[in-house]
CSV table of N, CA and C in Angstrom, one decimal:
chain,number,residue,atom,x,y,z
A,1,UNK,N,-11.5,-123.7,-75.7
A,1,UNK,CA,-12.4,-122.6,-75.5
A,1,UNK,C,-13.4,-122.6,-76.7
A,2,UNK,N,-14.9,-122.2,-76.4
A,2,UNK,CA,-15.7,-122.0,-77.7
A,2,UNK,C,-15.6,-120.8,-77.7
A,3,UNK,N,-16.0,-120.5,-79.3
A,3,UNK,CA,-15.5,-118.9,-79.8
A,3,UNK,C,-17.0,-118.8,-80.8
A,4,UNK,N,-17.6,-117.9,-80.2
A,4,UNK,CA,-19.2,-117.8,-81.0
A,4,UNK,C,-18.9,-116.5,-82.0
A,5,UNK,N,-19.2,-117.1,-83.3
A,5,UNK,CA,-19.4,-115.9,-84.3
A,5,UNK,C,-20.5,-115.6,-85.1
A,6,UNK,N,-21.3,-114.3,-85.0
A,6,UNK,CA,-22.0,-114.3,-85.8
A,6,UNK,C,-21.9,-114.1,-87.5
A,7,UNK,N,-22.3,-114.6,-88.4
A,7,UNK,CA,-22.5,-114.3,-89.6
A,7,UNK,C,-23.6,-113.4,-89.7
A,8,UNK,N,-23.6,-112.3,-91.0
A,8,UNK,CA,-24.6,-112.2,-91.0
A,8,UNK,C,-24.8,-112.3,-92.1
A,9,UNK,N,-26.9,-112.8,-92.4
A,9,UNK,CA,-27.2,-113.4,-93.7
A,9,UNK,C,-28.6,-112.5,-94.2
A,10,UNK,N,-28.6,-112.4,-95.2
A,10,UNK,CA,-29.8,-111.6,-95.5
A,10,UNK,C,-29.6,-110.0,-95.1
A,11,UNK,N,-30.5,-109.9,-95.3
A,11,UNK,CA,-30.9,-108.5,-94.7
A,11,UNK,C,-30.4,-108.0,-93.1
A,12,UNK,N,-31.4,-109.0,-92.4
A,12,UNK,CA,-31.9,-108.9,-90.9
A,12,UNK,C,-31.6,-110.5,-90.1
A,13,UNK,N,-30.8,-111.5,-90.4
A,13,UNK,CA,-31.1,-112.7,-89.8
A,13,UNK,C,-29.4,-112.5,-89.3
A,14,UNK,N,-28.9,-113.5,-88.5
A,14,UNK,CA,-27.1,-114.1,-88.5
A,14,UNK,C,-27.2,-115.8,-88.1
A,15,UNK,N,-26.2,-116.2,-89.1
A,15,UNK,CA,-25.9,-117.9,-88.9
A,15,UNK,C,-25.0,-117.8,-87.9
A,16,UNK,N,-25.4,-118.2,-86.8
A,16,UNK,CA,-24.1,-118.7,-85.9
A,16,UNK,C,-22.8,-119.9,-85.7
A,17,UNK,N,-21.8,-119.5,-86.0
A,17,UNK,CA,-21.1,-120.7,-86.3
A,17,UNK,C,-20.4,-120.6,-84.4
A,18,UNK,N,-20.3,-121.6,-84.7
A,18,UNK,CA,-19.5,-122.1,-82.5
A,18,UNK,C,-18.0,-122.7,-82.9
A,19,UNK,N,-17.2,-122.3,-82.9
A,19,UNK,CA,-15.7,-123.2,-83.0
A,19,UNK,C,-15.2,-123.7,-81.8
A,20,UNK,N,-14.0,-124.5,-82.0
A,20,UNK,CA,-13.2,-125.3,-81.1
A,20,UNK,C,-12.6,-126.0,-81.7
A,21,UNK,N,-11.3,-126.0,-81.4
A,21,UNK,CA,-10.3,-126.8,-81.8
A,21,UNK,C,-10.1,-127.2,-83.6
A,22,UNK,N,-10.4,-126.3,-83.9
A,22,UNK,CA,-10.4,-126.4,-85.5
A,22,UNK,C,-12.0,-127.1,-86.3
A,23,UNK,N,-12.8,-127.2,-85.4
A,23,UNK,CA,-13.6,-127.9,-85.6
A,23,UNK,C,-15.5,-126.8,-85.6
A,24,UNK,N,-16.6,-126.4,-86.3
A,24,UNK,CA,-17.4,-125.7,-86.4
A,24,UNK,C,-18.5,-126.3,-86.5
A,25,UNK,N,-19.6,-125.3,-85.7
A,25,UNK,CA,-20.9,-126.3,-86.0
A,25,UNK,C,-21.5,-125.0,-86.4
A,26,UNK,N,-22.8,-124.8,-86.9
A,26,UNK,CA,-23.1,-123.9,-87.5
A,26,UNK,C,-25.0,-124.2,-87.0
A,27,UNK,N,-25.4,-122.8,-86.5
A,27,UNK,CA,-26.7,-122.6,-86.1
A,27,UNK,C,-27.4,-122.3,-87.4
A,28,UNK,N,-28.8,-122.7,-87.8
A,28,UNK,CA,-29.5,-122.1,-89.0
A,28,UNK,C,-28.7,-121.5,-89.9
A,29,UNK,N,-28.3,-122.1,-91.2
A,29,UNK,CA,-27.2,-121.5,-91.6
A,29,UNK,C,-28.2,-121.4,-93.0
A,30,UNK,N,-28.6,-120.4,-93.2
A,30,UNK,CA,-29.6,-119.8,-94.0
A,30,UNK,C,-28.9,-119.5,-95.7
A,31,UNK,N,-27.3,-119.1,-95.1
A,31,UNK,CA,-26.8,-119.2,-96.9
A,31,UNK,C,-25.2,-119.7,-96.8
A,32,UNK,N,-25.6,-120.7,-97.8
A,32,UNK,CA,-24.2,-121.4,-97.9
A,32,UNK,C,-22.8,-120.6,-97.7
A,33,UNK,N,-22.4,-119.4,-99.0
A,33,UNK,CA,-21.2,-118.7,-99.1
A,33,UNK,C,-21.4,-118.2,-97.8
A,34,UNK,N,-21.5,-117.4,-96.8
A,34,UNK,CA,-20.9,-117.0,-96.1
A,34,UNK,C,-20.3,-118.1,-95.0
A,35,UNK,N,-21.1,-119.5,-94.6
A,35,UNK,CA,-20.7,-120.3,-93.9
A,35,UNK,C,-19.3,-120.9,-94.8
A,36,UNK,N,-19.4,-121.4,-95.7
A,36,UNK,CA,-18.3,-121.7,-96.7
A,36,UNK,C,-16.9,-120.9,-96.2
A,37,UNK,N,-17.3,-119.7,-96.9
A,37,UNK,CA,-15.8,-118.7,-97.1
A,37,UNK,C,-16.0,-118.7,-95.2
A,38,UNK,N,-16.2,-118.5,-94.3
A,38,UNK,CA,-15.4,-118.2,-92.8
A,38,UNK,C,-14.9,-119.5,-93.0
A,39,UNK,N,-15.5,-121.0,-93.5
A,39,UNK,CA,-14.6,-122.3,-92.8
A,39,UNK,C,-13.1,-121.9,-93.8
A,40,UNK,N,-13.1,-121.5,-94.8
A,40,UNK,CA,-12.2,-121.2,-95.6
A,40,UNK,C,-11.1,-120.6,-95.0
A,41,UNK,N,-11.4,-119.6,-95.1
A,41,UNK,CA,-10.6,-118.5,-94.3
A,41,UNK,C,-9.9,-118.7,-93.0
A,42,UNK,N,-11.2,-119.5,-92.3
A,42,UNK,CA,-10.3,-119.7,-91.2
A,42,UNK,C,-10.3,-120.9,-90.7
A,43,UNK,N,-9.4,-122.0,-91.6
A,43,UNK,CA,-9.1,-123.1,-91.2
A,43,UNK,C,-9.9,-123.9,-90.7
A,44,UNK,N,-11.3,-124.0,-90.6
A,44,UNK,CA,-12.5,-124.7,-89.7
A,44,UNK,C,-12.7,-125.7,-90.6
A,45,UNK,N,-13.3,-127.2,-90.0
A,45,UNK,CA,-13.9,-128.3,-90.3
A,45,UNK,C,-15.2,-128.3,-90.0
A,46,UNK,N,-16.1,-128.4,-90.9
A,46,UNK,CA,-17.8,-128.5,-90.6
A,46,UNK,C,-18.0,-129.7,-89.7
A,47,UNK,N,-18.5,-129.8,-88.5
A,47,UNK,CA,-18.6,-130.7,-87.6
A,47,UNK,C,-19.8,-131.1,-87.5
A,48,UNK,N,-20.9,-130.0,-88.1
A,48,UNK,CA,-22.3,-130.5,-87.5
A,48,UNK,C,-23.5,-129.0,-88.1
A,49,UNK,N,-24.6,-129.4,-88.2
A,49,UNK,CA,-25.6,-128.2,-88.7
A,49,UNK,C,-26.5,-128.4,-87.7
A,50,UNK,N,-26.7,-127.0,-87.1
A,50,UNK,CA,-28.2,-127.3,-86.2
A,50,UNK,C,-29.4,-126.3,-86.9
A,51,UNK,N,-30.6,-126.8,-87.3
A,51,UNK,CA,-31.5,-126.3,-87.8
A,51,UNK,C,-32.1,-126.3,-87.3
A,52,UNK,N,-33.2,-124.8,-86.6
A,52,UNK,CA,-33.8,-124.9,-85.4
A,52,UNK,C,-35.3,-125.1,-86.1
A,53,UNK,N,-35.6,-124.3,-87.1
A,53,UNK,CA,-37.1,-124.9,-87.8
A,53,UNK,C,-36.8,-124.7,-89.8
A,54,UNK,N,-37.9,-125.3,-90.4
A,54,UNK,CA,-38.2,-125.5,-91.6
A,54,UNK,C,-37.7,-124.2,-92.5
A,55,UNK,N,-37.7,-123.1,-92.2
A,55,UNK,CA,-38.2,-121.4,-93.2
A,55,UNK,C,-36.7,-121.4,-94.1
A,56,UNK,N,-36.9,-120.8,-95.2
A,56,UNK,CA,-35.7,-120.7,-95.9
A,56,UNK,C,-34.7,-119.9,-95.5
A,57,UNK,N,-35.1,-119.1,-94.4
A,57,UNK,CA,-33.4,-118.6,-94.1
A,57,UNK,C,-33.2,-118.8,-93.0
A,58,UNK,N,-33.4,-120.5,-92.7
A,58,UNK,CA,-32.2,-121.3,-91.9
A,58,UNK,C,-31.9,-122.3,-92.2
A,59,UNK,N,-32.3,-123.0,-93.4
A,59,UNK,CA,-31.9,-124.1,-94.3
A,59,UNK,C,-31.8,-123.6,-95.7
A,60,UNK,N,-31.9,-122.4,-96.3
A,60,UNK,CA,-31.5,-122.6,-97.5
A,60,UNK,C,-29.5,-122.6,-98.0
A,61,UNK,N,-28.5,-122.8,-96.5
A,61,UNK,CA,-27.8,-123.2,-96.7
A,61,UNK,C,-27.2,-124.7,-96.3
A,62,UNK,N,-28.1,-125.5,-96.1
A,62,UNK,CA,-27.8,-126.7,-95.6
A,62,UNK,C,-27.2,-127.6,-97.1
């Protein structure tokens, strides 16, 4: 099953991470520590980054 989680980053934005089977992909992931510490925390393997456009708070965690 996928399990959608929002982060949230900044002020007003959230990185979405998608899990499965131990395994995470991460939507616009705008800041590194909070994508970090959830794979941490919760046993996840970075599988993949989707960056939907250029602006810094959805790659300034890539």
């Amino acid at each position: 099953m996928l399990t959608v989680h929002p982060l949230p980053a900044f002020d007003d934005n959230y990185i979405w991470l998608v899990e499965q089977q131990g395994q995470a992909v991460v939507v616009d992931p705008g800041q590194a520590p909070q994508v970090s510490g959830f794979l941490a925390d919760h046993g996840l393997t970075l599988a993949a980054a989707l960056v939907t456009h250029r602006h810094s708070d959805h790659t300034g965690g890539v």
